[in-house]
Every structure is written in C-alpha cells, then in structure tokens.
Coordinates of C-alpha atoms in Angstrom, one line a residue:
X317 CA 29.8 100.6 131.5
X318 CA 32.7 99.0 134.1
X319 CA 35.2 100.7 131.6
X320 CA 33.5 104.3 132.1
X321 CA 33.4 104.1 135.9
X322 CA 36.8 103.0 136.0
X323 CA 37.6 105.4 134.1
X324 CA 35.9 108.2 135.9
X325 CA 37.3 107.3 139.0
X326 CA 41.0 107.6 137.7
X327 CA 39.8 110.9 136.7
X328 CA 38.6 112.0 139.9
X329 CA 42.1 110.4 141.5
X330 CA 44.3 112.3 139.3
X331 CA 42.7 115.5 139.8
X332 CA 42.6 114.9 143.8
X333 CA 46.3 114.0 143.2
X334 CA 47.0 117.3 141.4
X335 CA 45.0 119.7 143.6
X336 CA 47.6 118.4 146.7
X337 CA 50.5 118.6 144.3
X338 CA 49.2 122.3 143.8
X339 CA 48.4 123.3 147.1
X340 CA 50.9 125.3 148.9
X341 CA 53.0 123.4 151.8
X342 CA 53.0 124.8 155.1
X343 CA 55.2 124.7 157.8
X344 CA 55.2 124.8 162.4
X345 CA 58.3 125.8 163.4
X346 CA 59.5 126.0 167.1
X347 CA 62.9 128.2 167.2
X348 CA 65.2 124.7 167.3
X349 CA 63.2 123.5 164.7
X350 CA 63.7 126.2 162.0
X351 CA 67.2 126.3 162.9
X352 CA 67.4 122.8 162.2
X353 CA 65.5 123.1 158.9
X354 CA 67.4 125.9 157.4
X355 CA 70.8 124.3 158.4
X356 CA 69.7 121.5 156.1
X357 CA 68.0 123.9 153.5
X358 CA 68.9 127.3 153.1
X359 CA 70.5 128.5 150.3
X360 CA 73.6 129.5 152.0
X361 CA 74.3 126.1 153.4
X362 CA 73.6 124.3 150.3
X363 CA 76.0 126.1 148.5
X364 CA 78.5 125.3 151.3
X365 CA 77.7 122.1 151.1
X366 CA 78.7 121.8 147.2
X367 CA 81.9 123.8 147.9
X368 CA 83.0 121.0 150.4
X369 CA 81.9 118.4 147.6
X370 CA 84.3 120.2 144.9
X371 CA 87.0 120.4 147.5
X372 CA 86.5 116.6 147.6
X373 CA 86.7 116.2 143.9
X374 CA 89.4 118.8 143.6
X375 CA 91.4 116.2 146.4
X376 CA 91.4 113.6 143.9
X377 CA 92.2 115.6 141.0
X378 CA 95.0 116.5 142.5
X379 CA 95.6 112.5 143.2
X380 CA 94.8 111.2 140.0
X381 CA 97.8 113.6 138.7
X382 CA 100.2 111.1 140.1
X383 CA 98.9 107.9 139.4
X384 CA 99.2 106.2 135.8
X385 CA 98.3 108.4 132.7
X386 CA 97.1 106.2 129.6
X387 CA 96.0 107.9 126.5
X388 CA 94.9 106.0 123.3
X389 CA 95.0 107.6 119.9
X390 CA 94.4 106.8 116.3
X391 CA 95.3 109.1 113.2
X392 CA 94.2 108.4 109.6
X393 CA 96.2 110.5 106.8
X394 CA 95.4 110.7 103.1
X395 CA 97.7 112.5 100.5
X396 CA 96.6 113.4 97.2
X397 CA 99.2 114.7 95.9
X398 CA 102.3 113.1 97.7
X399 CA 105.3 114.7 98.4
X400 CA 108.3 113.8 95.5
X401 CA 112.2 113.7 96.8
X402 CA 114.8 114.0 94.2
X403 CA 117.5 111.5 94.5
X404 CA 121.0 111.4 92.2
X405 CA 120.0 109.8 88.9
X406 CA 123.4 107.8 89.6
X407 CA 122.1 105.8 92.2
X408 CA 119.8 103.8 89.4
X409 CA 122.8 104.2 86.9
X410 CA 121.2 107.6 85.2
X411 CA 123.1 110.3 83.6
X412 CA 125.6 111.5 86.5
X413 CA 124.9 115.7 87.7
X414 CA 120.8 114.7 87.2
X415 CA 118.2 113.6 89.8
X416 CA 115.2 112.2 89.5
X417 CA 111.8 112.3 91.6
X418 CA 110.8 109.6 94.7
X419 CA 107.8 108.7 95.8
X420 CA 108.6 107.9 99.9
X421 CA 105.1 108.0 101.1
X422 CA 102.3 106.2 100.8
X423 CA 98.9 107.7 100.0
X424 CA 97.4 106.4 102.6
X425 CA 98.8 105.5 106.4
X426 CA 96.6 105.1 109.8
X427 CA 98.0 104.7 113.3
X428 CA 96.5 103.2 116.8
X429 CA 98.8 103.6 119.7
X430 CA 98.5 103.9 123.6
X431 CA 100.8 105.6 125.8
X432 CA 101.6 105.3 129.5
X433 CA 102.5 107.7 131.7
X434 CA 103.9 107.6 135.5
X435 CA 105.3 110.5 137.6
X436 CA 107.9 108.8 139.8
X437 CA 109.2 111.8 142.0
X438 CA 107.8 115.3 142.0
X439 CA 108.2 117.8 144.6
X440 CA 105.4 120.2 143.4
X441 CA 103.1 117.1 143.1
X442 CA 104.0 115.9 147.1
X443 CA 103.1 119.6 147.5
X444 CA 99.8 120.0 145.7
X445 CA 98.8 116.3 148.1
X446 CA 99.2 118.6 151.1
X447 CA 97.6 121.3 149.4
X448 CA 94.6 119.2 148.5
X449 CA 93.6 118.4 151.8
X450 CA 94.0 121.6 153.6
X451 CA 92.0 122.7 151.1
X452 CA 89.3 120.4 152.3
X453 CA 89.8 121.6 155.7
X454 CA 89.1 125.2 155.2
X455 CA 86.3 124.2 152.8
X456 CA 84.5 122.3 155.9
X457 CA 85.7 125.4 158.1
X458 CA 83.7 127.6 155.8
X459 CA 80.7 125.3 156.3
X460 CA 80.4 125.2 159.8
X461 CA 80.9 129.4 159.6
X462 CA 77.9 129.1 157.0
X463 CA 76.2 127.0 159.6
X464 CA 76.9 129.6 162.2
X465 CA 76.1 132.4 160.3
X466 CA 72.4 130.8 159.6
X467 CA 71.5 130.2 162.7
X468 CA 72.7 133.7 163.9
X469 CA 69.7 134.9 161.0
X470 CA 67.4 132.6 161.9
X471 CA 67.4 133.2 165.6
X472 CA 67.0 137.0 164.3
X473 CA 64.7 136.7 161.1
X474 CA 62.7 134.6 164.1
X475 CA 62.3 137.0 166.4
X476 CA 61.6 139.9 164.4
X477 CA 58.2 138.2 163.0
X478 CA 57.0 137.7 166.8
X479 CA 58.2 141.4 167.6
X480 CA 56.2 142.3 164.8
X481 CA 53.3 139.8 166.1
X482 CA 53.6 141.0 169.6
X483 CA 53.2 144.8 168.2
X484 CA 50.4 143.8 166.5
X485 CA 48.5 142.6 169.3
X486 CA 49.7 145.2 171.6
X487 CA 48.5 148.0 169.1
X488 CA 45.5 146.4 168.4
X489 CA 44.5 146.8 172.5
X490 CA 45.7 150.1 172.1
X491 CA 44.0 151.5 169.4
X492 CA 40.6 149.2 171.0
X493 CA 41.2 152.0 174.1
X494 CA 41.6 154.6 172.1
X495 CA 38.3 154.4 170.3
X496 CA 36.4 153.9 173.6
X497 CA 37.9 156.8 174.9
X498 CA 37.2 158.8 171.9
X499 CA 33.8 158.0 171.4
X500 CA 32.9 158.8 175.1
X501 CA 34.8 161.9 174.6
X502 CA 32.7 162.9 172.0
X503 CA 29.5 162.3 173.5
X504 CA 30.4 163.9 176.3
X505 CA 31.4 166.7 174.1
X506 CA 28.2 166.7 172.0
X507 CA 26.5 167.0 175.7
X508 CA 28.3 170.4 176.2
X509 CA 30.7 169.2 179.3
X510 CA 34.2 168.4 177.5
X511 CA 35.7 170.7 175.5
X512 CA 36.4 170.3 171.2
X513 CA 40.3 170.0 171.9
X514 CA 39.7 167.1 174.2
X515 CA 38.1 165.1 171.0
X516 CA 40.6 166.5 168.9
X517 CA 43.9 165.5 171.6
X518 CA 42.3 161.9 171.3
X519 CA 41.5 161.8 167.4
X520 CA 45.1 162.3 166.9
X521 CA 45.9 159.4 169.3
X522 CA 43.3 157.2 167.4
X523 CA 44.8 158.0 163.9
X524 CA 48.6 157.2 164.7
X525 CA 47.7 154.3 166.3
X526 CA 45.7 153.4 163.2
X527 CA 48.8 154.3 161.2
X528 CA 50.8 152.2 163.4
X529 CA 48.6 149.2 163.2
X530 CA 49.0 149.2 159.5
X531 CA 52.4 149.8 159.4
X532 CA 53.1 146.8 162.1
X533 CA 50.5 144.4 159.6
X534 CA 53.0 145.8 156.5
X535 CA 56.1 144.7 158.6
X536 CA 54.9 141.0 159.9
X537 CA 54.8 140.3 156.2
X538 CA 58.1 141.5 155.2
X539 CA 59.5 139.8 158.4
X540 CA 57.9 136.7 157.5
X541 CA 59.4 136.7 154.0
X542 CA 62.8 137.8 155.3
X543 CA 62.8 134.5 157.5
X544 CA 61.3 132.1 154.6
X545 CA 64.7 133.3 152.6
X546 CA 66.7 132.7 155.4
X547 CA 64.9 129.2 155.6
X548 CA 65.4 128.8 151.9
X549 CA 62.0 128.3 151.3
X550 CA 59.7 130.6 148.6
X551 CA 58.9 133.9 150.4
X552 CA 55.0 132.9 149.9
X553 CA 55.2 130.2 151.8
X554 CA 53.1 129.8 155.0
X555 CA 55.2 129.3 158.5
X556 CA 53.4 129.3 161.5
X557 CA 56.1 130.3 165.1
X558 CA 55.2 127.6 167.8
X559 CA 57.3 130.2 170.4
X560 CA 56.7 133.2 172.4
X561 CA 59.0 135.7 172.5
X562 CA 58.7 136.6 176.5
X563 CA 59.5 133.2 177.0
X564 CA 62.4 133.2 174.6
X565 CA 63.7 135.8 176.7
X566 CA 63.4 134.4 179.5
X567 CA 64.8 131.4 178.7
X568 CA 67.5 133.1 177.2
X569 CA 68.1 135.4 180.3
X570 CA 68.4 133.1 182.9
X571 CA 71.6 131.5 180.6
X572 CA 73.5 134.2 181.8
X573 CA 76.6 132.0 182.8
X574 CA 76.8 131.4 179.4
X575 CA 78.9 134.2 179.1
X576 CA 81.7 133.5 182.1
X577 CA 82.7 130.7 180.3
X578 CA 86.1 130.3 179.5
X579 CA 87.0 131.2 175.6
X580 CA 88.8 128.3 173.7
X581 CA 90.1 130.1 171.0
X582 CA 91.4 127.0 169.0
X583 CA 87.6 126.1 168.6
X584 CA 86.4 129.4 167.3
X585 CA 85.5 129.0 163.6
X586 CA 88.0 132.4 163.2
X587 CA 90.7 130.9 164.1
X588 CA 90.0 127.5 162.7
X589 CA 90.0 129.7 159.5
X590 CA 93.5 132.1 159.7
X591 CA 95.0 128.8 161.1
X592 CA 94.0 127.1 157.4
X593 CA 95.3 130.4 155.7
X594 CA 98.7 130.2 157.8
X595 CA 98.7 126.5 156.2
X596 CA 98.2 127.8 152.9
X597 CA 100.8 130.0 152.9
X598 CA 103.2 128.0 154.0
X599 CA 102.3 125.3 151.6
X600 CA 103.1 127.8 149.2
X601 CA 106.1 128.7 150.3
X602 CA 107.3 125.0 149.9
X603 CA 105.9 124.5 146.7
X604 CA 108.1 127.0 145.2
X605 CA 111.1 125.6 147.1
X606 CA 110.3 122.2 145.7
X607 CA 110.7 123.9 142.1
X608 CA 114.4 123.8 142.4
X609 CA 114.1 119.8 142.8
X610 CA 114.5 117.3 139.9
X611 CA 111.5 115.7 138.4
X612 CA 111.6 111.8 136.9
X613 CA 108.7 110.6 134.9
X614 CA 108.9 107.3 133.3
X615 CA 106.5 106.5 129.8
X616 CA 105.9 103.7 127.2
X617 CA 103.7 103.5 124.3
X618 CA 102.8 100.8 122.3
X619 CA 101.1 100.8 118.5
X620 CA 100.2 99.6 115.3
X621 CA 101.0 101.2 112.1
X622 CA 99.4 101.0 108.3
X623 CA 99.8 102.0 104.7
X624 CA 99.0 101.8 101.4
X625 CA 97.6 103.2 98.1
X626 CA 94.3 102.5 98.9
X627 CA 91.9 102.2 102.3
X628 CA 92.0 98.7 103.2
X629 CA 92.7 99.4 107.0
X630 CA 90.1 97.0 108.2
X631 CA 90.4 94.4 105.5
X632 CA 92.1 91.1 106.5
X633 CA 94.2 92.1 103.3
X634 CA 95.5 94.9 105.7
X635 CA 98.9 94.5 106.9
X636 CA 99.7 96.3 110.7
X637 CA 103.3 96.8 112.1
X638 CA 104.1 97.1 115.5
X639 CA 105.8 99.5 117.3
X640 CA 106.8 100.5 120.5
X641 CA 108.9 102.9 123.1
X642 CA 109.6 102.4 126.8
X643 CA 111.9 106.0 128.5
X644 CA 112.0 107.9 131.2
X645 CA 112.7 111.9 131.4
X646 CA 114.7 113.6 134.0
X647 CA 114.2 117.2 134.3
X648 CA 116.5 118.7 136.5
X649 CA 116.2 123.1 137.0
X650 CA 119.7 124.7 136.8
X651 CA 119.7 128.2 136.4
X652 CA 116.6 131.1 136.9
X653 CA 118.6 134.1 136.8
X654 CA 117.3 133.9 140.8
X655 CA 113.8 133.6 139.6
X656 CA 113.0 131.1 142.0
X657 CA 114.6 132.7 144.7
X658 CA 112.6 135.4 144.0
X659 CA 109.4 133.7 144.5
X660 CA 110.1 131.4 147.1
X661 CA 110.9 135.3 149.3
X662 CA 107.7 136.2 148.0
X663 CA 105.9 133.3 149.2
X664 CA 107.6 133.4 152.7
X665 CA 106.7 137.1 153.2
X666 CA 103.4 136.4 152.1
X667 CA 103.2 133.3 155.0
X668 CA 104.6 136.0 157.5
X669 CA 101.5 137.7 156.7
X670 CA 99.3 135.2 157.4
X671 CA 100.9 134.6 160.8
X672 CA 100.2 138.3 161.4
X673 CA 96.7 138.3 160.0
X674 CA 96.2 135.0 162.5
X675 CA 97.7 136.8 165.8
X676 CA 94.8 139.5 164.5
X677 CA 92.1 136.8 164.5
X678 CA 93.1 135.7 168.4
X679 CA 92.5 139.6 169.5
X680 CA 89.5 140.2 167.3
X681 CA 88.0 137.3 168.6
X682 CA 88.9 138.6 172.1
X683 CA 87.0 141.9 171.3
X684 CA 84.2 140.1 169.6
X685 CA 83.6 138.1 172.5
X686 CA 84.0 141.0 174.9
X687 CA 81.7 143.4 173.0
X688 CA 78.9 140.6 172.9
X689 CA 79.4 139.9 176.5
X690 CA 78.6 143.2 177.1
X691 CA 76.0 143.8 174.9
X692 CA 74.3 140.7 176.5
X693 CA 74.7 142.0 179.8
X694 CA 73.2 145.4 178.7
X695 CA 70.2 143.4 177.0
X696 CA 69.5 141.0 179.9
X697 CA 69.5 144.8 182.4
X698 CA 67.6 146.7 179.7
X699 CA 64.5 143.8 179.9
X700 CA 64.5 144.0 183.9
X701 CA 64.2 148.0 183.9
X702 CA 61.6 147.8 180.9
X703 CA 59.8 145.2 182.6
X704 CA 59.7 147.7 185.6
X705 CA 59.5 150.8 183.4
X706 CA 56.0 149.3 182.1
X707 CA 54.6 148.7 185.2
X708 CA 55.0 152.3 185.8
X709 CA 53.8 153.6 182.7
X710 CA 50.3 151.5 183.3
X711 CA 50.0 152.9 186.3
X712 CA 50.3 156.5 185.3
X713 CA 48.3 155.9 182.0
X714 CA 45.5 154.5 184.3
X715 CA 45.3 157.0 187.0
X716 CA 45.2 160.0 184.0
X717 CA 42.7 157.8 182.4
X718 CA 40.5 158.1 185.8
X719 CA 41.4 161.8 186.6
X720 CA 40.5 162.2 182.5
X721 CA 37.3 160.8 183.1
X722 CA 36.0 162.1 186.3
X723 CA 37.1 166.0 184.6
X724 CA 39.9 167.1 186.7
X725 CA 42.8 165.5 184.0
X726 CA 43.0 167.6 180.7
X727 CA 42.9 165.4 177.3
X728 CA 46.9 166.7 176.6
X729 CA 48.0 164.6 180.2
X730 CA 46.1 161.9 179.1
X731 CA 48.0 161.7 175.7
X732 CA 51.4 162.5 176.9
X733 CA 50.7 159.3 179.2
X734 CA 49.7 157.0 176.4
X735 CA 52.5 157.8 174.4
X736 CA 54.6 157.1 177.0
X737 CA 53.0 153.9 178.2
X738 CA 53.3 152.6 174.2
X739 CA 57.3 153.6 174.3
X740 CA 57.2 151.8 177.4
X741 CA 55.9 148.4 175.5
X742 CA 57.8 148.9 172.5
X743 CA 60.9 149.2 174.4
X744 CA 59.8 145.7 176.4
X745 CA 59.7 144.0 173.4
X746 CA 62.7 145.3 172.1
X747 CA 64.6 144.2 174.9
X748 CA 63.3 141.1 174.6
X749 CA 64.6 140.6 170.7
X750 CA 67.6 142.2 172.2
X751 CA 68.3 139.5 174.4
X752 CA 68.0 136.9 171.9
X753 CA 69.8 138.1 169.7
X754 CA 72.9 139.3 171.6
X755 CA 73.1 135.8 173.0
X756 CA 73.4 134.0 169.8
X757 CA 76.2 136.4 167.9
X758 CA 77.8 135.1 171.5
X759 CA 77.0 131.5 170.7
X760 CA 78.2 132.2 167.0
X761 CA 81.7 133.7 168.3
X762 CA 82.5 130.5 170.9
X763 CA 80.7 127.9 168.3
X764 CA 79.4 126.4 171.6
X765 CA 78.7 122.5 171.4
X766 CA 75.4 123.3 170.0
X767 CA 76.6 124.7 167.1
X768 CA 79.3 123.1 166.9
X769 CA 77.6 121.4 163.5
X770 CA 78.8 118.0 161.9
X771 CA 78.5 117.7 158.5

C-alpha cells in the first residue's frame, strides 16, 4: 500500500513538473530592461558574439603555425609479387653478355617515424601575428556596432507596441463617443427633429473608427512579435511594457543637451571600424613585401624500420632499425618576373583606398550626427506644438459637439471636427515615438558611455 502512494505521488510531481516545463514563460520589461536582455540574447548579438570567439581561435591558429610541428606516421607495405632487377650474370661468375633476376625487396616492410618541424624566421608569419589581432579588433568593433544596432531596434520595436497601445485606448474612447452620439442622433431622428443625413454623417464616423480599432488590435500584435524577434525570443511569447510612452518622451525631451555635446570621432563605432580596415590594408601591403624575404625552417625526424617475408612486426622475433634526419631549409625568392612588385603596388593602392574610405567615415559621421541633431530638434518642437495642437482640437470638437446637440451645428461640422481632433492625437503620439527614436540613432552615432558596451 506505502509503495502505491509513493508511487502516486511521484506521479502527481512529475506531471506538476511537466505542466511548468510546458507552460509558456513570460516576461516585464521596463525600456533599460529589454535593452539589457536582448543585448545578452538576441540573435544578432549572439552571433557576434561567436564571430569574436572565432577571431579568438583564428588568433591562435595563426600562433600555433609558428610553434613546433610534430607529426607521427606509420606505413605497412605488402608485395605480392615483388619487383625483380636484372644484374650481369658475371658478377656471380655466370656466362658473360647474360643477366639474371634479383630479388631487392622484401615482401613485407613497416615504418614508425616522427618528424619535427620549427619555422625559425618568416616574414609572412610575423605578418599574419599582426594580422591575427587586428582581426580581433574589428571582430569586437563589429560587436559593439551589433550592440548598437540592437538597442537602436529595441528602443523602436518598444515604442511602436505602446504607440500601438496608446491608439488602442485612444480609439477605443473614440469610437465609446461615437456610439453615444449616434444613438442619440437616431432617436432624436426617429422623433422627427434631426434630419436622416445627420445619422448617416455619424454612422460613417462609427464604422471607420470600428475599422480603425481593428486595424490598431491587428498591429499591437505584429508590433509585439516584431519586438520578441528583436529580443530573440519566440514571437508567441508574452512580454508585458512596464513604461509609458508620454513619459518616455518626456524624459527623453528634457535630455536635449544631449545633442551639444562635443563629437569624439575616435570613439564612434565608424570610425573604430575604417580605422581597422586602414590596418588591414596596410597589413597587406607588408605581407607582400615580406614575400621578397628569405624563410629558414629547421626539421628532424626520427624512426624505426622493418622487413621481412612474413608479418612478424610485433613479434619479439621482429627486428627494428633505426633511423633518423636532423636539416634545415633555406628558401630564399630571387626572381618574379616583377610579380611581387606587382602585388605589393596593388596592395598599397588598395591601403590608399582605405585611407580615403576612412576620411569618408569622419564626414559621414559629421552628417550623421548633424541630420539626427536635427531631426531631434524637429521631434522635441513637433511634440510641444502637438501637445498644443490637441488642446485646440478638444476644444473645437467639444463646442461643435454642444452647438450639434442643442441643433444649431450640422452633423458634417461635427465630423470634420472629430476627424481633426483624432489627427490631432495621432500626431501626439507620433511625436512622441519620434522623439525616442531620433534620440537613440543619436546615442547609436556618438556610442555615448551608455552604450558604450563591454563584452
């Protein structure tokens, strides 16, 4: 009986244990927060993450190619039919002008042998060490750009779901209004004082705004998915926003002297970037000079050698012979026919072009940074006046509401004030996602100290 309730009750556990495994994790992110979470886990980052880890690994590759080199090897042969050499018949006092056939090999023959070896001077090699570790360089460049890059479409994949949120709620009030003022007018209507275009002026109203209200419901969603992809997690998955966006704005607005600081250019993630390609190049460049250098190598093998007619290798009847070679090879380049003239030009045009292509970073950078100052500017403006612009479109909407009402406002004034009081709040809001988002492609331009990522 103890067994069955034991047993029972590691039943119930496991299933307990599966349902949680089963259930679908869900996530409270404040802005910081899923920043901070998709830096660590978005797919993007990841996979900058294993770049930086195969630069690493390419870094010692490129090592390991000048330190010792030991192979081992081991080669059995078997002949069945074995190679015959005729020889003068003289030599074993045979009729002179004749020869007969030798057996020189043995029918059977094994060999075990290791062999060292040691670059001791290589130009390309001292070259491909340099090589290896800019390479490193621009591989955690590119991270911190991937960093960048997230953040900049997590701030935005953010703020489009509470734009969409925001729109919900605001259309929801809407339509809410609109089907008060509806049904009123169509009692009033029934009652023979409001005319049949008046119901029909606010039926229209009603049914875009029903239109709209779906279409906002259809968007939340796809927002929401667009930020679980940027957060790297599956585009089902549940992810609650602990911000508002008016006070993102806000926030966001009053950091206005965020854009009169003074550009570094040698922090910018650009530049960091042509500077590595500028490296590169001129790596290149002396890589192909270094071909017209003389390369020493030194080597030594040592080994064991077997024969005979039958396979007795591992037999203590076996006998082994030793053998064994120490050198060293000097390879010196004489003559290309100007082939590595040729390429070494080649490589020092192409360097030129990377110092060009890096002067080009400095002013597209300027530009960058100019245009998103601007833009910034524009935003910060553009959410004052709609702020005011609102204001005034209430006011409006309300009195036509009250001249609608008391009969000396036709239904058309009334609509043509509605639809302008609903530009006025989509425009707010937009402003408001404009803000945000023209602040962080600044931030993404400087890399300011808070994104300024360590790996």
């Amino acid at each position: 009986m103890k067994k069955l309730i034991f047993s029972l009750i590691a039943i119930m556990s496991m299933s307990v244990y599966a349902q949680d495994q089963n259930e679908p994790k869900s996530y409270r992110f404040t802005l910081q927060e899923a920043i901070d979470f998709a830096i660590d886990s978005s797919y993007a980052t990841i996979n900058a993450r294993r770049d930086v880890a195969i630069a690493l690994k390419q870094k010692w590759e490129t090592t390991a190619d000048g330190l010792p080199q030991i192979d081992g090897g081991l080669t059995y042969e078997y002949n069945p039919i074995i190679r015959q050499t005729p020889l003068p018949a003289e030599l074993v006092d045979g009729e002179p002008g004749t020869f007969i056939p030798v057996e020189f090999s043995p029918r059977q023959n094994m060999n075990a042998s290791v062999t060292l070896n040691q670059i001791i001077f290589d130009g390309s090699y001292i070259v491909a060490l340099q090589a290896a570790k800019t390479f490193l360089e621009y591989s955690d460049n590119n991270e911190t750009r991937t960093k960048l890059e997230v953040r900049k479409d997590v701030v935005s994949a953010y703020g489009n779901v509470l734009l969409t949120q925001n729109s919900i709620v605001i259309v929801e009030s809407n339509l809410e209004t609109a089907k008060e003022n509806l049904r009123e007018t169509r009692i009033t209507f029934e009652n023979g004082l409001a005319e049949e275009e008046d119901v029909e002026q606010l039926q229209i109203t009603y049914q875009q705004l029903q239109s709209q209200l779906n279409n906002a419901k259809r968007m939340e969603d796809i927002s929401k998915e667009s930020l679980n992809m940027v957060l790297g997690l599956p585009i089902s998955t549940e992810v609650e926003l602990l911000e508002d966006l008016e006070n993102l704005a806000n926030r966001d607005a009053l950091e206005a002297e965020l854009i009169t600081e003074d550009l570094q250019i040698e922090n910018t993630i650009q530049f960091k970037i042509a500077d590595n390609l500028v490296k590169q190049r001129e790596l290149e460049m002396k890589l192909e000079k270094s071909k017209a250098l003389p390369s020493l190598s030194a080597f030594a093998n040592y080994g064991q050698t077997s024969f005979g007619e039958n396979f007795e290798f591992f037999s203590s009847r076996a006998e082994w012979f030793e053998f064994s070679t120490i050198g060293v090879s000097l390879n010196v380049p004489l003559f290309s026919s100007l082939q590595r003239s040729a390429r070494t030009q080649k490589a020092k045009i192409e360097m030129e072009k990377a110092e060009t292509q890096k002067v080009e970073a400095i002013n597209q950078i300027n530009l960058q940074l100019n245009n998103a100052k601007s833009n910034f500017e524009f935003a910060v403006d553009n959410y004052e006046l709609s702020k005011d612009n609102l204001k005034l479109a209430e006011r409006i909407e309300r009195k036509n509401q009250i001249k609608f009402k008391e009969g000396v406002g036709t239904s058309f004034e009334l609509r043509q004030a509605q639809l302008q009081l609903y530009t006025a709040q989509n425009e707010l809001l937009q402003s408001m996602l404009d803000i945000i988002n023209s602040k962080a492609e600044i931030e993404k331009i400087i890399n300011t100290p808070f994104t300024n990522f360590e790996n």
